């Protein structure tokens, strides 16, 4: 999980105060400020940071040192502030403008407790990639300045590791909440439970959806799908051998087009709603979760099979998928169960949810599906 930092410098007093109130209970890593009076409005639950350069007036630096928790100084003057106040954490600012300053950033990131990096506006993330690779074994943290929430999403995913934290200057109330959502991402694990097959019914023709992702999926990985929003089954990726055709490690032959699947933000969506660029959750048999991007969905008419299962507590979980041997559900330990070989008494993995759903969002009202 990454950390969200909020930059209050340059904001109007009204907006800065509102953002502080918004940030209080969000889990913000730090707020960056340059106004000692504004620092008094920041609750003790939020860490306060200041950034100083050679152009910062000495009187202002002295005031900030007394009220902040973290002091970040430009690399040209950073040595002056080592041990300036007991308990004050220090960091180093590097503005990457070209090859020379990039190499400097790589050196500092391997030495400093905290490195704040501001890259010259550039469509490429290659400089950040180089920095992260160079500091891969460093013990300190790297905080990267980002333009907006979308830029933050990219920054925290560079080289799959991403920057440890991102610093954003909000333009409105709500940006801080969005930044935290992006940084925290999804839960790293999801609770799966065994489902006992109780009934299988051959239904005849229907439209099924293959979900083709932009990711290489693993043999114990798939997506959760189901006919009812309260219970979903784990359907395997096409990473296992197929007769007459090669494997499709990016694909899940999922279920009927009206089926639910789980997406980021604890939301369900119909398979028919997915488009190129949609995000869904890939889940493995250990409960590990990751976001994957949909490249396309492939809908075709095929014979369909209804699979009914029950949880240990007796809750019904139902799904309709293609009635074919090569479509598979996943069980404990990564076991693979071909749909046409399932029998009552077999066990596969699934996930149950207590909240009902309206347009994919969890709600608390009466709703019944059957």
GROMACS .gro file of C-alpha atoms in nm:
model
  370
    1UNK     CA    1   0.000   0.000   0.000
    2UNK     CA    2   0.131   0.343  -0.096
    3UNK     CA    3   0.111   0.665   0.103
    4UNK     CA    4  -0.073   0.980   0.001
    5UNK     CA    5   0.084   1.320   0.073
    6UNK     CA    6  -0.106   1.645   0.026
    7UNK     CA    7   0.061   1.973  -0.075
    8UNK     CA    8  -0.110   2.276   0.081
    9UNK     CA    9   0.139   2.531  -0.051
   10UNK     CA   10  -0.018   2.787  -0.278
   11UNK     CA   11  -0.376   2.697  -0.186
   12UNK     CA   12  -0.618   2.962  -0.073
   13UNK     CA   13  -0.673   2.974   0.302
   14UNK     CA   14  -1.030   2.854   0.255
   15UNK     CA   15  -0.937   2.556   0.038
   16UNK     CA   16  -0.639   2.463   0.256
   17UNK     CA   17  -0.857   2.459   0.568
   18UNK     CA   18  -1.121   2.245   0.393
   19UNK     CA   19  -0.858   1.999   0.267
   20UNK     CA   20  -0.713   1.967   0.619
   21UNK     CA   21  -1.061   1.882   0.752
   22UNK     CA   22  -1.110   1.632   0.468
   23UNK     CA   23  -0.770   1.471   0.530
   24UNK     CA   24  -0.801   1.428   0.906
   25UNK     CA   25  -0.948   1.075   0.901
   26UNK     CA   26  -0.831   0.952   0.559
   27UNK     CA   27  -0.492   0.811   0.649
   28UNK     CA   28  -0.292   1.085   0.476
   29UNK     CA   29   0.083   1.034   0.523
   30UNK     CA   30   0.171   1.402   0.557
   31UNK     CA   31   0.061   1.751   0.460
   32UNK     CA   32   0.324   1.983   0.314
   33UNK     CA   33   0.294   2.349   0.409
   34UNK     CA   34   0.492   2.672   0.413
   35UNK     CA   35   0.277   2.872   0.656
   36UNK     CA   36   0.349   2.835   1.032
   37UNK     CA   37   0.002   2.974   1.113
   38UNK     CA   38  -0.165   2.711   0.893
   39UNK     CA   39   0.035   2.444   1.076
   40UNK     CA   40  -0.161   2.529   1.391
   41UNK     CA   41  -0.481   2.418   1.215
   42UNK     CA   42  -0.341   2.073   1.136
   43UNK     CA   43  -0.452   1.814   1.396
   44UNK     CA   44  -0.183   1.605   1.568
   45UNK     CA   45  -0.306   1.296   1.382
   46UNK     CA   46  -0.156   1.439   1.061
   47UNK     CA   47   0.218   1.475   1.014
   48UNK     CA   48   0.331   1.817   0.897
   49UNK     CA   49   0.616   1.860   0.649
   50UNK     CA   50   0.796   2.165   0.513
   51UNK     CA   51   1.010   2.198   0.202
   52UNK     CA   52   1.288   2.456   0.205
   53UNK     CA   53   1.534   2.572  -0.059
   54UNK     CA   54   1.816   2.821  -0.076
   55UNK     CA   55   1.558   3.089  -0.157
   56UNK     CA   56   1.349   3.028   0.155
   57UNK     CA   57   1.394   3.318   0.405
   58UNK     CA   58   1.593   3.218   0.715
   59UNK     CA   59   1.325   3.358   0.947
   60UNK     CA   60   1.059   3.139   0.784
   61UNK     CA   61   1.283   2.832   0.806
   62UNK     CA   62   1.332   2.893   1.179
   63UNK     CA   63   0.955   2.915   1.229
   64UNK     CA   64   0.885   2.601   1.026
   65UNK     CA   65   1.151   2.398   1.207
   66UNK     CA   66   0.964   2.458   1.528
   67UNK     CA   67   0.621   2.342   1.407
   68UNK     CA   68   0.672   2.060   1.153
   69UNK     CA   69   0.747   1.691   1.196
   70UNK     CA   70   0.945   1.653   0.871
   71UNK     CA   71   1.182   1.904   0.715
   72UNK     CA   72   1.277   1.841   0.351
   73UNK     CA   73   1.563   2.053   0.220
   74UNK     CA   74   1.694   2.101  -0.130
   75UNK     CA   75   1.997   1.880  -0.190
   76UNK     CA   76   2.223   2.187  -0.212
   77UNK     CA   77   2.156   2.284   0.152
   78UNK     CA   78   2.039   1.956   0.308
   79UNK     CA   79   2.353   1.908   0.521
   80UNK     CA   80   2.276   2.228   0.717
   81UNK     CA   81   1.968   2.072   0.874
   82UNK     CA   82   2.106   1.743   1.003
   83UNK     CA   83   2.029   1.729   1.376
   84UNK     CA   84   1.881   2.079   1.375
   85UNK     CA   85   1.610   1.973   1.622
   86UNK     CA   86   1.572   1.655   1.829
   87UNK     CA   87   1.294   1.434   1.688
   88UNK     CA   88   1.274   1.621   1.358
   89UNK     CA   89   1.283   1.389   1.058
   90UNK     CA   90   1.470   1.519   0.758
   91UNK     CA   91   1.457   1.452   0.387
   92UNK     CA   92   1.618   1.572   0.065
   93UNK     CA   93   1.453   1.741  -0.234
   94UNK     CA   94   1.585   1.674  -0.584
   95UNK     CA   95   1.439   1.831  -0.897
   96UNK     CA   96   1.518   1.602  -1.188
   97UNK     CA   97   1.577   1.815  -1.496
   98UNK     CA   98   1.811   1.590  -1.694
   99UNK     CA   99   2.073   1.318  -1.680
  100UNK     CA  100   2.294   1.488  -1.420
  101UNK     CA  101   2.016   1.554  -1.170
  102UNK     CA  102   1.872   1.206  -1.229
  103UNK     CA  103   2.203   1.049  -1.129
  104UNK     CA  104   2.208   1.277  -0.824
  105UNK     CA  105   1.859   1.160  -0.729
  106UNK     CA  106   1.970   0.797  -0.760
  107UNK     CA  107   2.264   0.862  -0.526
  108UNK     CA  108   2.057   1.049  -0.267
  109UNK     CA  109   1.774   0.794  -0.270
  110UNK     CA  110   2.025   0.529  -0.165
  111UNK     CA  111   2.145   0.738   0.128
  112UNK     CA  112   1.862   0.956   0.258
  113UNK     CA  113   1.584   0.855   0.494
  114UNK     CA  114   1.338   1.032   0.266
  115UNK     CA  115   1.380   1.164  -0.088
  116UNK     CA  116   1.127   1.399  -0.243
  117UNK     CA  117   1.159   1.391  -0.623
  118UNK     CA  118   1.007   1.637  -0.864
  119UNK     CA  119   1.046   1.542  -1.229
  120UNK     CA  120   1.039   1.792  -1.512
  121UNK     CA  121   0.709   1.756  -1.695
  122UNK     CA  122   0.773   1.468  -1.930
  123UNK     CA  123   0.536   1.221  -2.098
  124UNK     CA  124   0.777   0.937  -2.014
  125UNK     CA  125   0.815   0.764  -1.679
  126UNK     CA  126   1.159   0.633  -1.777
  127UNK     CA  127   1.344   0.866  -1.534
  128UNK     CA  128   1.129   0.732  -1.248
  129UNK     CA  129   1.193   0.376  -1.365
  130UNK     CA  130   1.568   0.440  -1.354
  131UNK     CA  131   1.544   0.595  -1.007
  132UNK     CA  132   1.337   0.307  -0.866
  133UNK     CA  133   1.572   0.049  -1.016
  134UNK     CA  134   1.879   0.227  -0.879
  135UNK     CA  135   1.726   0.253  -0.531
  136UNK     CA  136   1.565  -0.091  -0.528
  137UNK     CA  137   1.751  -0.202  -0.213
  138UNK     CA  138   1.754   0.135  -0.040
  139UNK     CA  139   1.603   0.157   0.307
  140UNK     CA  140   1.469   0.509   0.267
  141UNK     CA  141   1.140   0.623   0.113
  142UNK     CA  142   1.082   0.795  -0.218
  143UNK     CA  143   0.803   1.053  -0.247
  144UNK     CA  144   0.720   1.164  -0.602
  145UNK     CA  145   0.538   1.484  -0.696
  146UNK     CA  146   0.236   1.408  -0.922
  147UNK     CA  147   0.015   1.631  -1.134
  148UNK     CA  148  -0.321   1.470  -1.062
  149UNK     CA  149  -0.487   1.150  -0.940
  150UNK     CA  150  -0.445   0.983  -1.279
  151UNK     CA  151  -0.073   1.059  -1.271
  152UNK     CA  152  -0.062   0.913  -0.919
  153UNK     CA  153  -0.216   0.587  -1.044
  154UNK     CA  154   0.062   0.551  -1.300
  155UNK     CA  155   0.339   0.659  -1.062
  156UNK     CA  156   0.260   0.404  -0.792
  157UNK     CA  157   0.259   0.125  -1.051
  158UNK     CA  158   0.589   0.197  -1.228
  159UNK     CA  159   0.805  -0.121  -1.237
  160UNK     CA  160   0.525  -0.284  -1.034
  161UNK     CA  161   0.691  -0.134  -0.726
  162UNK     CA  162   0.611   0.230  -0.779
  163UNK     CA  163   0.703   0.527  -0.565
  164UNK     CA  164   0.655   0.476  -0.190
  165UNK     CA  165   0.441   0.788  -0.168
  166UNK     CA  166   0.300   1.056  -0.397
  167UNK     CA  167   0.259   1.427  -0.330
  168UNK     CA  168  -0.041   1.601  -0.485
  169UNK     CA  169  -0.154   1.963  -0.469
  170UNK     CA  170  -0.535   1.930  -0.461
  171UNK     CA  171  -0.745   2.151  -0.683
  172UNK     CA  172  -1.070   2.092  -0.497
  173UNK     CA  173  -1.215   1.919  -0.194
  174UNK     CA  174  -1.237   1.550  -0.276
  175UNK     CA  175  -0.897   1.516  -0.441
  176UNK     CA  176  -0.740   1.401  -0.116
  177UNK     CA  177  -1.001   1.126  -0.079
  178UNK     CA  178  -0.945   1.014  -0.438
  179UNK     CA  179  -0.569   1.008  -0.386
  180UNK     CA  180  -0.602   0.793  -0.075
  181UNK     CA  181  -0.832   0.553  -0.258
  182UNK     CA  182  -0.577   0.513  -0.536
  183UNK     CA  183  -0.286   0.470  -0.294
  184UNK     CA  184  -0.459   0.218  -0.072
  185UNK     CA  185  -0.589   0.018  -0.366
  186UNK     CA  186  -0.781  -0.300  -0.302
  187UNK     CA  187  -0.745  -0.536  -0.012
  188UNK     CA  188  -0.446  -0.760  -0.073
  189UNK     CA  189  -0.653  -1.067   0.006
  190UNK     CA  190  -1.014  -1.173  -0.025
  191UNK     CA  191  -1.181  -1.438   0.188
  192UNK     CA  192  -1.264  -1.745  -0.018
  193UNK     CA  193  -1.464  -2.039   0.110
  194UNK     CA  194  -1.541  -2.390  -0.017
  195UNK     CA  195  -1.868  -2.433  -0.206
  196UNK     CA  196  -2.027  -2.776  -0.235
  197UNK     CA  197  -2.184  -2.856  -0.571
  198UNK     CA  198  -2.546  -2.960  -0.521
  199UNK     CA  199  -2.699  -2.948  -0.869
  200UNK     CA  200  -2.600  -2.917  -1.236
  201UNK     CA  201  -2.852  -2.836  -1.510
  202UNK     CA  202  -2.795  -2.831  -1.887
  203UNK     CA  203  -2.983  -2.525  -2.011
  204UNK     CA  204  -2.937  -2.508  -2.387
  205UNK     CA  205  -2.813  -2.210  -2.585
  206UNK     CA  206  -2.724  -1.874  -2.433
  207UNK     CA  207  -2.467  -1.598  -2.466
  208UNK     CA  208  -2.146  -1.642  -2.272
  209UNK     CA  209  -1.867  -1.390  -2.223
  210UNK     CA  210  -1.493  -1.448  -2.245
  211UNK     CA  211  -1.308  -1.172  -2.062
  212UNK     CA  212  -0.975  -1.097  -2.229
  213UNK     CA  213  -0.745  -0.898  -2.002
  214UNK     CA  214  -0.420  -0.709  -2.054
  215UNK     CA  215  -0.245  -0.932  -1.799
  216UNK     CA  216  -0.075  -1.270  -1.802
  217UNK     CA  217  -0.280  -1.469  -1.555
  218UNK     CA  218  -0.153  -1.758  -1.345
  219UNK     CA  219  -0.280  -2.121  -1.335
  220UNK     CA  220  -0.436  -2.067  -0.989
  221UNK     CA  221  -0.595  -1.736  -1.087
  222UNK     CA  222  -0.929  -1.637  -1.235
  223UNK     CA  223  -1.222  -1.406  -1.173
  224UNK     CA  224  -1.526  -1.432  -0.950
  225UNK     CA  225  -1.862  -1.459  -1.128
  226UNK     CA  226  -2.214  -1.548  -1.028
  227UNK     CA  227  -2.585  -1.516  -1.097
  228UNK     CA  228  -2.653  -1.364  -0.754
  229UNK     CA  229  -2.465  -1.066  -0.616
  230UNK     CA  230  -2.439  -1.231  -0.275
  231UNK     CA  231  -2.228  -1.523  -0.396
  232UNK     CA  232  -1.967  -1.571  -0.668
  233UNK     CA  233  -1.763  -1.869  -0.793
  234UNK     CA  234  -1.396  -1.861  -0.890
  235UNK     CA  235  -1.364  -1.944  -1.261
  236UNK     CA  236  -1.018  -2.030  -1.392
  237UNK     CA  237  -0.809  -1.846  -1.647
  238UNK     CA  238  -0.732  -2.036  -1.967
  239UNK     CA  239  -0.381  -2.118  -1.851
  240UNK     CA  240  -0.436  -2.495  -1.843
  241UNK     CA  241  -0.388  -2.725  -2.145
  242UNK     CA  242  -0.664  -2.722  -2.404
  243UNK     CA  243  -0.732  -2.980  -2.676
  244UNK     CA  244  -0.694  -2.861  -3.034
  245UNK     CA  245  -0.586  -2.507  -2.941
  246UNK     CA  246  -0.315  -2.320  -2.748
  247UNK     CA  247  -0.378  -2.174  -2.403
  248UNK     CA  248  -0.498  -1.816  -2.367
  249UNK     CA  249  -0.327  -1.694  -2.046
  250UNK     CA  250  -0.497  -1.354  -2.071
  251UNK     CA  251  -0.849  -1.497  -2.085
  252UNK     CA  252  -1.123  -1.618  -1.854
  253UNK     CA  253  -1.417  -1.796  -2.017
  254UNK     CA  254  -1.634  -1.647  -1.750
  255UNK     CA  255  -2.010  -1.691  -1.754
  256UNK     CA  256  -2.341  -1.576  -1.901
  257UNK     CA  257  -2.345  -1.211  -2.005
  258UNK     CA  258  -2.589  -1.120  -1.725
  259UNK     CA  259  -2.354  -1.257  -1.455
  260UNK     CA  260  -2.193  -1.041  -1.191
  261UNK     CA  261  -1.819  -1.005  -1.144
  262UNK     CA  262  -1.625  -0.826  -0.874
  263UNK     CA  263  -1.450  -0.499  -0.959
  264UNK     CA  264  -1.240  -0.244  -0.764
  265UNK     CA  265  -1.408  -0.051  -0.487
  266UNK     CA  266  -1.618  -0.348  -0.368
  267UNK     CA  267  -1.846  -0.303  -0.665
  268UNK     CA  268  -2.006  -0.565  -0.886
  269UNK     CA  269  -2.067  -0.521  -1.258
  270UNK     CA  270  -2.246  -0.727  -1.518
  271UNK     CA  271  -2.014  -0.897  -1.763
  272UNK     CA  272  -2.214  -0.728  -2.041
  273UNK     CA  273  -2.103  -0.388  -1.906
  274UNK     CA  274  -1.732  -0.455  -1.939
  275UNK     CA  275  -1.547  -0.272  -2.214
  276UNK     CA  276  -1.190  -0.219  -2.329
  277UNK     CA  277  -1.027  -0.029  -2.043
  278UNK     CA  278  -1.261  -0.157  -1.770
  279UNK     CA  279  -1.099  -0.274  -1.445
  280UNK     CA  280  -1.187  -0.600  -1.274
  281UNK     CA  281  -1.036  -0.805  -0.993
  282UNK     CA  282  -0.827  -1.113  -1.062
  283UNK     CA  283  -0.830  -1.351  -0.766
  284UNK     CA  284  -0.612  -1.653  -0.696
  285UNK     CA  285  -0.691  -1.961  -0.489
  286UNK     CA  286  -0.496  -1.819  -0.191
  287UNK     CA  287  -0.727  -1.518  -0.188
  288UNK     CA  288  -0.471  -1.284  -0.343
  289UNK     CA  289  -0.629  -0.997  -0.534
  290UNK     CA  290  -0.501  -0.766  -0.806
  291UNK     CA  291  -0.654  -0.520  -1.050
  292UNK     CA  292  -0.644  -0.618  -1.416
  293UNK     CA  293  -0.753  -0.419  -1.719
  294UNK     CA  294  -0.998  -0.558  -1.972
  295UNK     CA  295  -0.877  -0.553  -2.333
  296UNK     CA  296  -1.209  -0.676  -2.473
  297UNK     CA  297  -1.498  -0.906  -2.404
  298UNK     CA  298  -1.585  -1.179  -2.649
  299UNK     CA  299  -1.952  -1.279  -2.647
  300UNK     CA  300  -2.075  -1.582  -2.840
  301UNK     CA  301  -2.377  -1.814  -2.831
  302UNK     CA  302  -2.293  -2.148  -2.671
  303UNK     CA  303  -2.464  -2.432  -2.479
  304UNK     CA  304  -2.496  -2.325  -2.114
  305UNK     CA  305  -2.464  -2.507  -1.782
  306UNK     CA  306  -2.619  -2.395  -1.454
  307UNK     CA  307  -2.407  -2.475  -1.148
  308UNK     CA  308  -2.569  -2.456  -0.807
  309UNK     CA  309  -2.362  -2.479  -0.491
  310UNK     CA  310  -2.398  -2.414  -0.120
  311UNK     CA  311  -2.174  -2.273   0.148
  312UNK     CA  312  -2.112  -2.453   0.475
  313UNK     CA  313  -2.379  -2.230   0.630
  314UNK     CA  314  -2.633  -2.324   0.362
  315UNK     CA  315  -2.628  -2.011   0.147
  316UNK     CA  316  -2.698  -2.071  -0.223
  317UNK     CA  317  -2.442  -1.967  -0.485
  318UNK     CA  318  -2.538  -1.997  -0.848
  319UNK     CA  319  -2.373  -1.936  -1.183
  320UNK     CA  320  -2.439  -2.010  -1.549
  321UNK     CA  321  -2.140  -2.073  -1.773
  322UNK     CA  322  -2.053  -2.240  -2.100
  323UNK     CA  323  -2.133  -2.612  -2.100
  324UNK     CA  324  -1.792  -2.732  -2.215
  325UNK     CA  325  -1.506  -2.938  -2.075
  326UNK     CA  326  -1.243  -2.668  -2.122
  327UNK     CA  327  -1.423  -2.419  -1.895
  328UNK     CA  328  -1.301  -2.467  -1.541
  329UNK     CA  329  -1.365  -2.368  -1.182
  330UNK     CA  330  -1.087  -2.352  -0.923
  331UNK     CA  331  -1.076  -2.532  -0.592
  332UNK     CA  332  -0.859  -2.537  -0.283
  333UNK     CA  333  -0.487  -2.566  -0.343
  334UNK     CA  334  -0.527  -2.457  -0.704
  335UNK     CA  335  -0.716  -2.770  -0.804
  336UNK     CA  336  -0.888  -2.747  -1.144
  337UNK     CA  337  -1.244  -2.867  -1.203
  338UNK     CA  338  -1.372  -2.897  -1.561
  339UNK     CA  339  -1.734  -2.785  -1.575
  340UNK     CA  340  -1.861  -3.097  -1.751
  341UNK     CA  341  -1.691  -3.325  -1.497
  342UNK     CA  342  -1.838  -3.156  -1.190
  343UNK     CA  343  -2.062  -3.376  -0.976
  344UNK     CA  344  -2.276  -3.312  -0.666
  345UNK     CA  345  -2.050  -3.332  -0.363
  346UNK     CA  346  -1.749  -3.176  -0.537
  347UNK     CA  347  -1.602  -2.862  -0.383
  348UNK     CA  348  -1.486  -2.545  -0.556
  349UNK     CA  349  -1.395  -2.200  -0.421
  350UNK     CA  350  -1.617  -1.895  -0.403
  351UNK     CA  351  -1.680  -1.570  -0.222
  352UNK     CA  352  -1.997  -1.461  -0.046
  353UNK     CA  353  -2.111  -1.107   0.032
  354UNK     CA  354  -2.379  -1.000   0.277
  355UNK     CA  355  -2.479  -0.667   0.121
  356UNK     CA  356  -2.733  -0.645  -0.157
  357UNK     CA  357  -2.645  -0.446  -0.469
  358UNK     CA  358  -2.792  -0.159  -0.668
  359UNK     CA  359  -2.609  -0.061  -0.990
  360UNK     CA  360  -2.316  -0.255  -0.847
  361UNK     CA  361  -2.290  -0.067  -0.518
  362UNK     CA  362  -2.347  -0.230  -0.179
  363UNK     CA  363  -2.676  -0.115  -0.028
  364UNK     CA  364  -2.882  -0.188   0.282
  365UNK     CA  365  -3.232  -0.258   0.166
  366UNK     CA  366  -3.452  -0.555   0.089
  367UNK     CA  367  -3.360  -0.728  -0.235
  368UNK     CA  368  -3.412  -1.090  -0.336
  369UNK     CA  369  -3.257  -1.281  -0.626
  370UNK     CA  370  -3.347  -1.633  -0.731
   0.00000   0.00000   0.00000
